[in-house]
Short mmCIF file of C-alpha atoms in Angstrom, two decimals:
data_model
loop_
_atom_site.label_atom_id
_atom_site.label_comp_id
_atom_site.label_asym_id
_atom_site.label_seq_id
_atom_site.Cartn_x
_atom_site.Cartn_y
_atom_site.Cartn_z
CA MET A 1283 -5.49 109.17 65.21
CA LEU A 1284 -9.01 107.91 64.26
CA ALA A 1285 -8.05 107.62 60.46
CA GLU A 1286 -4.71 105.74 61.52
CA THR A 1287 -6.65 103.32 63.88
CA LEU A 1288 -9.40 102.64 61.07
CA ALA A 1289 -6.78 102.07 58.70
CA ALA A 1290 -5.22 99.34 61.15
CA ILE A 1291 -8.40 97.30 61.57
CA ARG A 1292 -8.54 94.03 59.79
CA PRO A 1293 -11.45 91.83 59.34
CA ALA A 1294 -11.54 88.13 60.89
CA ASP A 1295 -8.86 85.83 59.11
CA PRO A 1296 -11.27 83.19 57.36
CA ARG A 1297 -8.40 80.71 57.28
CA ALA A 1298 -7.96 80.75 61.02
CA ILE A 1299 -11.68 80.35 61.68
CA ALA A 1300 -11.87 77.36 59.30
CA ASP A 1301 -8.76 76.13 61.25
CA ALA A 1302 -10.16 76.81 64.82
CA ARG A 1303 -13.55 74.89 63.75
CA ALA A 1304 -11.60 72.04 62.49
CA TYR A 1305 -9.63 71.86 65.51
CA GLN A 1306 -12.66 72.09 67.85
CA ASP A 1307 -13.94 68.91 65.98
CA ARG A 1308 -10.80 67.15 66.86
CA LEU A 1309 -10.98 67.74 70.56
CA THR A 1310 -11.91 65.07 72.90
CA LYS A 1311 -15.57 65.84 73.40
CA PRO A 1312 -18.67 65.61 71.09
CA ARG A 1313 -18.56 68.04 68.28
CA GLY A 1314 -20.70 71.28 69.36
CA SER A 1315 -20.83 69.93 73.10
CA LEU A 1316 -19.49 73.17 74.50
CA GLY A 1317 -22.18 75.13 72.60
CA ALA A 1318 -21.71 78.93 72.36
CA LEU A 1319 -18.29 78.61 74.09
CA GLU A 1320 -16.94 76.90 70.73
CA GLU A 1321 -18.08 79.80 68.80
CA VAL A 1322 -16.57 82.51 71.06
CA ALA A 1323 -13.09 80.56 70.75
CA VAL A 1324 -13.52 80.39 67.07
CA ARG A 1325 -14.45 84.16 66.75
CA LEU A 1326 -11.49 85.08 68.76
CA ALA A 1327 -9.23 82.91 66.60
CA GLY A 1328 -10.74 84.87 63.50
CA ALA A 1329 -9.84 87.93 65.12
CA ALA A 1330 -6.33 87.09 66.26
CA GLY A 1331 -5.72 85.38 62.79
CA THR A 1332 -4.21 82.21 64.62
CA THR A 1333 -5.34 78.89 65.96
CA PRO A 1334 -5.68 78.57 68.90
CA PRO A 1335 -6.15 82.18 69.84
CA PRO A 1336 -3.98 83.86 72.66
CA MET A 1337 -5.17 83.55 75.98
CA PRO A 1338 -7.13 86.69 76.60
CA THR A 1339 -5.07 87.42 80.18
CA PRO A 1340 -4.65 89.74 81.61
CA ALA A 1341 -7.83 91.83 81.37
CA ALA A 1342 -8.31 95.54 81.73
CA LEU A 1343 -11.72 97.47 82.50
CA ALA A 1344 -11.87 101.00 81.42
CA ILE A 1345 -14.76 102.93 82.92
CA PHE A 1346 -15.60 106.23 80.97
CA ALA A 1347 -17.49 108.80 82.69
CA ALA A 1348 -19.17 111.86 81.58
CA ASP A 1349 -22.24 113.70 82.27
CA HIS A 1350 -25.28 114.97 80.29
CA GLY A 1351 -27.22 117.96 79.42
CA VAL A 1352 -30.36 116.05 78.77
CA HIS A 1353 -30.30 115.47 82.62
CA ALA A 1354 -31.99 118.78 82.87
CA ARG A 1355 -35.30 117.35 81.14
CA ASN A 1356 -35.92 115.19 84.40
CA VAL A 1357 -35.42 111.98 82.31
CA THR A 1358 -34.22 110.41 85.80
CA PRO A 1359 -34.82 110.69 89.48
CA TRP A 1360 -31.05 110.76 90.12
CA PRO A 1361 -29.09 113.92 90.63
CA GLN A 1362 -26.13 114.78 88.52
CA GLU A 1363 -23.64 114.78 91.12
CA VAL A 1364 -23.76 110.96 91.44
CA THR A 1365 -21.58 110.70 88.70
CA ILE A 1366 -18.70 112.37 90.12
CA GLN A 1367 -19.71 110.68 93.62
CA MET A 1368 -19.53 107.25 91.88
CA VAL A 1369 -16.11 108.11 90.11
CA ALA A 1370 -14.81 108.66 93.64
CA ASN A 1371 -16.26 105.28 94.51
CA PHE A 1372 -14.66 103.54 91.76
CA LEU A 1373 -11.32 105.01 92.63
CA SER A 1374 -11.53 104.08 96.43
CA GLY A 1375 -12.43 100.46 95.15
CA GLY A 1376 -15.80 100.49 96.40
CA ALA A 1377 -18.40 99.77 93.52
CA VAL A 1378 -19.81 96.59 92.23
CA ALA A 1379 -17.32 96.72 89.60
CA ASN A 1380 -14.34 96.98 91.64
CA ALA A 1381 -15.49 93.91 93.44
CA PHE A 1382 -16.18 91.80 90.03
CA ALA A 1383 -12.91 93.16 88.77
CA LYS A 1384 -10.85 91.86 91.95
CA GLN A 1385 -12.70 88.63 91.60
CA VAL A 1386 -11.25 88.14 87.98
CA GLY A 1387 -8.16 89.73 88.41
CA ALA A 1388 -8.82 92.96 85.98
CA THR A 1389 -7.16 96.16 86.50
CA VAL A 1390 -9.91 99.14 86.80
CA THR A 1391 -8.85 102.59 84.85
CA VAL A 1392 -11.31 105.35 85.24
CA VAL A 1393 -11.33 107.77 82.42
CA ASP A 1394 -12.73 111.32 82.71
CA VAL A 1395 -13.95 112.35 79.44
CA GLY A 1396 -16.66 114.50 80.56
CA VAL A 1397 -17.77 114.70 84.25
CA ALA A 1398 -19.32 118.14 85.18
CA ALA A 1399 -16.72 119.09 87.42
CA ASP A 1400 -12.81 119.01 87.87
CA LEU A 1401 -11.62 115.89 89.57
CA PRO A 1402 -8.47 115.65 91.90
CA ASP A 1403 -5.62 113.62 90.54
CA ALA A 1404 -6.11 110.00 91.88
CA PRO A 1405 -4.27 106.81 91.04
CA GLY A 1406 -6.55 104.76 88.56
CA LEU A 1407 -7.82 108.01 87.10
CA VAL A 1408 -6.85 109.28 83.63
CA LYS A 1409 -7.92 112.90 82.62
CA ARG A 1410 -9.20 113.13 79.11
CA LYS A 1411 -11.90 115.80 79.63
CA ILE A 1412 -13.67 117.18 76.27
CA GLY A 1413 -16.05 119.28 78.18
CA TYR A 1414 -18.01 119.59 81.45
CA GLY A 1415 -20.92 117.56 80.34
CA THR A 1416 -22.63 117.50 77.02
CA ALA A 1417 -25.41 119.86 75.77
CA ASP A 1418 -29.13 119.30 75.95
CA LEU A 1419 -29.47 116.76 72.97
CA ALA A 1420 -33.36 117.62 72.83
CA ALA A 1421 -32.39 121.23 72.14
CA GLY A 1422 -29.65 120.63 69.63
CA PRO A 1423 -26.41 118.63 68.96
CA ALA A 1424 -25.25 117.23 72.38
CA MET A 1425 -21.54 118.01 71.08
CA THR A 1426 -19.92 119.14 68.11
CA VAL A 1427 -18.39 116.58 65.47
CA ASP A 1428 -14.97 117.86 66.72
CA GLN A 1429 -15.58 117.08 70.33
CA ALA A 1430 -16.78 113.77 69.36
CA VAL A 1431 -13.75 112.89 67.42
CA GLN A 1432 -11.60 114.12 70.25
CA ALA A 1433 -13.58 112.01 72.65
CA LEU A 1434 -13.23 109.07 70.29
CA GLU A 1435 -9.31 109.59 69.99
CA ALA A 1436 -9.27 109.75 73.80
CA GLY A 1437 -10.54 106.13 74.09
CA ILE A 1438 -8.39 104.95 71.40
CA SER A 1439 -5.50 106.41 73.47
CA VAL A 1440 -7.03 104.81 76.45
CA ALA A 1441 -7.02 101.30 74.53
CA ARG A 1442 -3.40 101.81 73.23
CA ASP A 1443 -2.02 102.55 76.41
CA LEU A 1444 -3.73 99.54 78.25
CA VAL A 1445 -2.47 97.22 75.48
CA ALA A 1446 1.06 98.58 75.68
CA GLY A 1447 0.80 97.99 79.47
CA GLY A 1448 -0.02 94.36 78.90
CA ALA A 1449 -3.51 94.00 78.60
CA ARG A 1450 -4.71 91.29 76.29
CA CYS A 1451 -8.42 91.59 76.78
CA LEU A 1452 -10.34 95.07 77.00
CA ILE A 1453 -13.72 95.46 78.89
CA THR A 1454 -16.07 98.29 78.57
CA GLY A 1455 -17.06 100.25 81.40
CA ASP A 1456 -19.27 103.39 81.76
CA MET A 1457 -20.70 105.75 84.29
CA GLY A 1458 -22.99 109.07 83.55
CA ILE A 1459 -26.30 109.72 85.11
CA ALA A 1460 -28.80 110.11 82.20
CA ASN A 1461 -26.49 108.24 79.68
CA THR A 1462 -29.21 105.64 78.93
CA THR A 1463 -31.29 108.52 77.41
CA ALA A 1464 -28.52 109.15 74.91
CA SER A 1465 -28.11 105.55 74.36
CA ALA A 1466 -31.81 104.90 73.40
CA ALA A 1467 -31.28 107.82 71.01
CA LEU A 1468 -28.38 106.30 69.33
CA ILE A 1469 -29.73 102.92 69.18
CA SER A 1470 -32.97 104.56 67.53
CA ALA A 1471 -30.91 106.51 65.12
CA PHE A 1472 -28.81 103.38 64.21
CA THR A 1473 -31.37 100.43 64.11
CA GLY A 1474 -34.27 102.50 62.65
CA ARG A 1475 -36.46 101.25 65.55
CA ASP A 1476 -39.00 103.45 67.23
CA PRO A 1477 -37.77 105.25 70.39
CA ALA A 1478 -40.36 103.80 72.41
CA ASP A 1479 -39.04 100.43 71.38
CA VAL A 1480 -35.67 100.94 72.52
CA THR A 1481 -36.05 103.05 75.82
CA GLY A 1482 -35.95 101.26 79.04
CA ARG A 1483 -36.24 102.22 82.49
CA GLY A 1484 -32.52 102.96 83.39
CA THR A 1485 -32.02 103.08 86.90
CA GLY A 1486 -35.66 102.30 87.58
CA ILE A 1487 -37.98 105.00 86.51
CA ASP A 1488 -41.60 105.43 87.18
CA ASP A 1489 -44.30 105.38 83.96
CA GLU A 1490 -44.43 109.05 83.95
CA THR A 1491 -40.70 109.70 83.68
CA HIS A 1492 -40.34 107.06 81.06
CA ALA A 1493 -42.92 108.53 78.88
CA ARG A 1494 -41.03 112.01 79.31
CA LYS A 1495 -37.82 109.94 78.39
CA VAL A 1496 -39.44 108.71 75.14
CA SER A 1497 -40.62 112.07 74.23
CA VAL A 1498 -37.32 113.66 75.00
CA ILE A 1499 -35.78 111.26 72.77
CA ARG A 1500 -38.10 111.80 69.84
CA GLU A 1501 -37.78 115.69 70.05
CA ALA A 1502 -33.89 115.06 70.09
CA LEU A 1503 -33.99 113.00 66.94
CA ARG A 1504 -36.24 115.67 65.40
CA VAL A 1505 -34.32 118.73 66.15
CA ASN A 1506 -31.17 117.03 64.93
CA GLY A 1507 -32.59 115.69 61.77
CA VAL A 1508 -31.57 112.11 62.92
CA ASN A 1509 -34.42 110.26 61.47
CA SER A 1510 -33.29 107.39 59.49
CA VAL A 1511 -30.69 104.52 59.91
CA MET A 1512 -27.14 106.15 60.08
CA SER A 1513 -24.77 103.52 58.05
CA LEU A 1514 -22.24 105.84 56.68
CA PRO A 1515 -19.21 106.93 58.54
CA ASN A 1516 -20.11 110.64 58.18
CA ASP A 1517 -23.70 109.75 59.20
CA ALA A 1518 -22.39 107.96 62.30
CA LEU A 1519 -20.22 110.58 63.47
CA ARG A 1520 -22.76 113.44 62.86
CA ALA A 1521 -25.38 111.13 64.97
CA LEU A 1522 -23.06 110.51 67.59
CA ALA A 1523 -22.25 114.18 68.04
CA ALA A 1524 -25.77 115.07 67.93
CA VAL A 1525 -27.44 112.48 70.58
CA GLY A 1526 -24.52 110.72 71.84
CA GLY A 1527 -22.27 111.42 75.24
CA PHE A 1528 -18.88 111.99 75.68
CA GLU A 1529 -18.48 108.39 77.11
CA HIS A 1530 -20.30 106.97 74.25
CA ALA A 1531 -17.72 108.37 71.88
CA ALA A 1532 -14.92 107.11 73.95
CA LEU A 1533 -16.10 103.64 74.18
CA VAL A 1534 -16.30 103.98 69.99
CA GLY A 1535 -12.61 104.74 70.20
CA PHE A 1536 -11.96 102.37 72.69
CA ILE A 1537 -13.49 99.47 70.71
CA LEU A 1538 -11.92 100.55 67.47
CA GLY A 1539 -8.51 100.73 69.29
CA GLY A 1540 -8.75 97.42 70.67
CA ALA A 1541 -9.66 95.93 67.22
CA ALA A 1542 -6.63 97.70 65.53
CA ALA A 1543 -4.53 96.12 68.18
CA ARG A 1544 -6.11 92.64 67.74
CA VAL A 1545 -7.08 92.49 71.19
CA PRO A 1546 -10.72 90.88 72.05
CA LEU A 1547 -13.14 93.46 73.63
CA ILE A 1548 -15.64 92.22 75.99
CA LEU A 1549 -18.72 94.57 75.71
CA ASP A 1550 -21.05 95.52 78.67
CA GLY A 1551 -24.35 96.59 78.52
CA VAL A 1552 -26.62 99.11 76.85
CA ILE A 1553 -24.11 102.02 76.80
CA ALA A 1554 -21.56 99.84 75.11
CA GLY A 1555 -23.90 98.59 72.67
CA ALA A 1556 -24.84 101.92 71.47
CA ALA A 1557 -21.02 102.61 71.18
CA ALA A 1558 -20.72 99.37 69.25
CA LEU A 1559 -23.41 100.65 66.83
CA VAL A 1560 -21.43 103.70 65.93
CA ALA A 1561 -17.97 101.75 65.79
CA ALA A 1562 -19.77 98.91 63.28
CA ALA A 1563 -21.05 101.95 61.21
CA LEU A 1564 -17.29 103.51 61.05
CA ASP A 1565 -15.95 99.94 60.34
CA PRO A 1566 -17.96 96.74 60.34
CA ALA A 1567 -14.75 94.73 60.79
CA ALA A 1568 -14.36 96.18 64.35
CA LEU A 1569 -17.23 93.88 65.39
CA ASP A 1570 -15.03 90.71 64.66
CA HIS A 1571 -13.09 91.71 67.69
CA CYS A 1572 -16.13 91.90 70.10
CA VAL A 1573 -18.01 89.67 72.42
CA ALA A 1574 -20.99 90.84 73.97
CA GLY A 1575 -20.54 90.16 77.60
CA HIS A 1576 -24.32 89.91 78.53
CA ARG A 1577 -27.81 91.09 77.50
CA SER A 1578 -28.99 93.76 79.76
CA ALA A 1579 -32.43 94.21 81.10
CA GLU A 1580 -32.71 97.51 78.85
CA VAL A 1581 -34.95 96.73 76.10
CA GLY A 1582 -32.66 98.78 73.62
CA HIS A 1583 -29.67 96.51 74.45
CA THR A 1584 -31.62 93.50 72.96
CA ALA A 1585 -32.34 95.90 69.75
CA ALA A 1586 -28.89 96.48 69.79
CA LEU A 1587 -27.34 93.21 69.79
CA GLY A 1588 -29.73 92.01 67.49
CA HIS A 1589 -28.80 94.49 64.84
CA LEU A 1590 -25.02 93.82 65.54
CA GLY A 1591 -25.64 89.88 65.32
CA LEU A 1592 -23.82 89.52 68.56
CA ARG A 1593 -25.20 86.64 70.89
CA PRO A 1594 -24.42 87.65 74.73
CA MET A 1595 -22.64 85.29 77.08
CA VAL A 1596 -24.86 85.66 80.02
CA ASP A 1597 -28.60 86.99 80.51
CA LEU A 1598 -29.10 87.92 84.23
CA GLU A 1599 -31.34 90.86 84.16
CA LEU A 1600 -28.36 93.27 85.14
CA ARG A 1601 -28.78 96.94 84.48
CA LEU A 1602 -26.00 98.38 86.53
CA GLY A 1603 -23.38 99.21 83.70
CA GLU A 1604 -19.85 99.94 85.02
CA GLY A 1605 -18.45 96.73 83.00
CA THR A 1606 -20.24 94.55 85.50
CA GLY A 1607 -21.69 92.43 82.79
CA GLY A 1608 -18.54 92.19 80.96
CA LEU A 1609 -16.47 91.27 83.99
CA LEU A 1610 -18.92 88.41 84.90
CA ALA A 1611 -18.66 87.38 81.22
CA TYR A 1612 -14.55 87.36 81.42
CA PRO A 1613 -14.13 83.90 82.90
CA LEU A 1614 -16.34 82.16 80.24
CA VAL A 1615 -14.37 83.97 77.56
CA CYS A 1616 -11.07 82.85 79.12
CA ALA A 1617 -12.53 78.98 79.66
CA ALA A 1618 -13.68 79.15 75.77
CA VAL A 1619 -10.04 79.84 74.77
CA ARG A 1620 -8.28 77.69 77.46
CA VAL A 1621 -10.14 74.65 75.98
CA MET A 1622 -8.16 75.24 72.64
CA HIS A 1623 -4.76 75.43 74.65
CA GLU A 1624 -5.44 72.63 76.86
CA VAL A 1625 -7.83 69.96 75.79
CA ALA A 1626 -6.25 67.08 73.91
CA THR A 1627 -7.43 65.94 70.38
CA PHE A 1628 -8.70 62.25 69.71
CA ASP A 1629 -5.54 61.32 68.23
CA SER A 1630 -3.26 62.78 71.02
CA ALA A 1631 -5.32 61.06 73.78
CA GLY A 1632 -5.77 57.59 71.95
CA VAL A 1633 -9.60 58.22 72.42
CA THR A 1634 -11.61 56.51 70.11
CA GLU A 1635 -13.94 58.83 67.99
CA LYS A 1636 -17.75 57.81 67.31
CA HIS A 1637 -18.46 55.98 64.29
CA VAL A 1638 -19.95 58.23 61.42
#
C-alpha cells in the first residue's frame, strides 16, 4: 500500500499555478491585496491541477492516538492514562477539537494506532492498533521498521476511507501523552538542529523536566544512531521507527494518502510538523498538497515549518494539538478558494483597472 501510494503522488502542476496567478491578477482587487490567501489559492490550484481549485468542502479531521514508552523517563507530569481518557472525551464530543470541528462543520474520526489499552467499540472510533504504545526510544528503537510501515499504511487507509466518504479536505489531529518528546527527536533528526533548539515545554513543564527531556532526546538519537539529517527514504523510515510514535507514522501515511488523492491537507502543530518532515523525505511532492494551519508555541514547530518552507495561516500561540490549529485555519483556506470561484474579474464586472 505504501509503494502504491507513493507512486500515485504527483507534484504541483506548473501550468495550473501559472493560470491561478494570472487569474488572481484579473480579479476585482488590487494585485496581491489578499496577501497569503492568494498564495494558498494558487497552491491548491497547483495541487489539484486545475484553476480554480475545487472548494475544499467538506472537511474531515482524523485524530491519531497512541502512547509512548518514553513516558517512563518522566518527560511530562501528565499520567499516561490521560491518552485513553482524552480518546473517550473526543468520542463523547467534549474536547476543544470537537467544539472547533462543530463550528466549521468538520467530521471527527478518532484512530487508535497505539493506545496502551483496549478501547471499546464506539461511533467515530477506528481501530488500527499496531501495539500497546511504543518502546522507550531512549533505550533503543521505539518500534520496528515493519511496525512503522504498518502504522503508515493505517494512516493511508484512513485518508482513503475519508476521501471515499466524500471528504475534500483532510485535517491532521493527534493525541498521545509524551508525544512532543518524540516530535522533537524527529525534528532534530530531519533538520539537523540541536535537540535543545527544538525541544519545547509541551503541556507546560518546568525547567528541570525540560532539561531532562532534552537529555532523553540526545540519548535517543545517540542510542539509535540517528545523528545526521535524514533525507533518503530508507533513512526516513529508520529514523521514524527509531524515535517516532505510532501516531507520527500514521500521520505520515495520512499525509501521503491525501496527497495521492489530490485532496488538500491542513497540518496542525508540532506533531504534524514532525510527521510532514518524514513525508517530505519519502516524497517531496507530498508537501505540494499541504497547508500549514498554524504555528505552534512549540519551538520545534517553527524549525519544522522553516525546513519545510511552509507558511502558517495563523499564529495564536496554541500548543494544544488535537487538530485545533488546523480547524481554526480551515475557514481561511475555504475563503482563499472561494475568492477564485465567486469574485468577478475586471472584464466581467466592467471595472476599470488602474493605469500601469
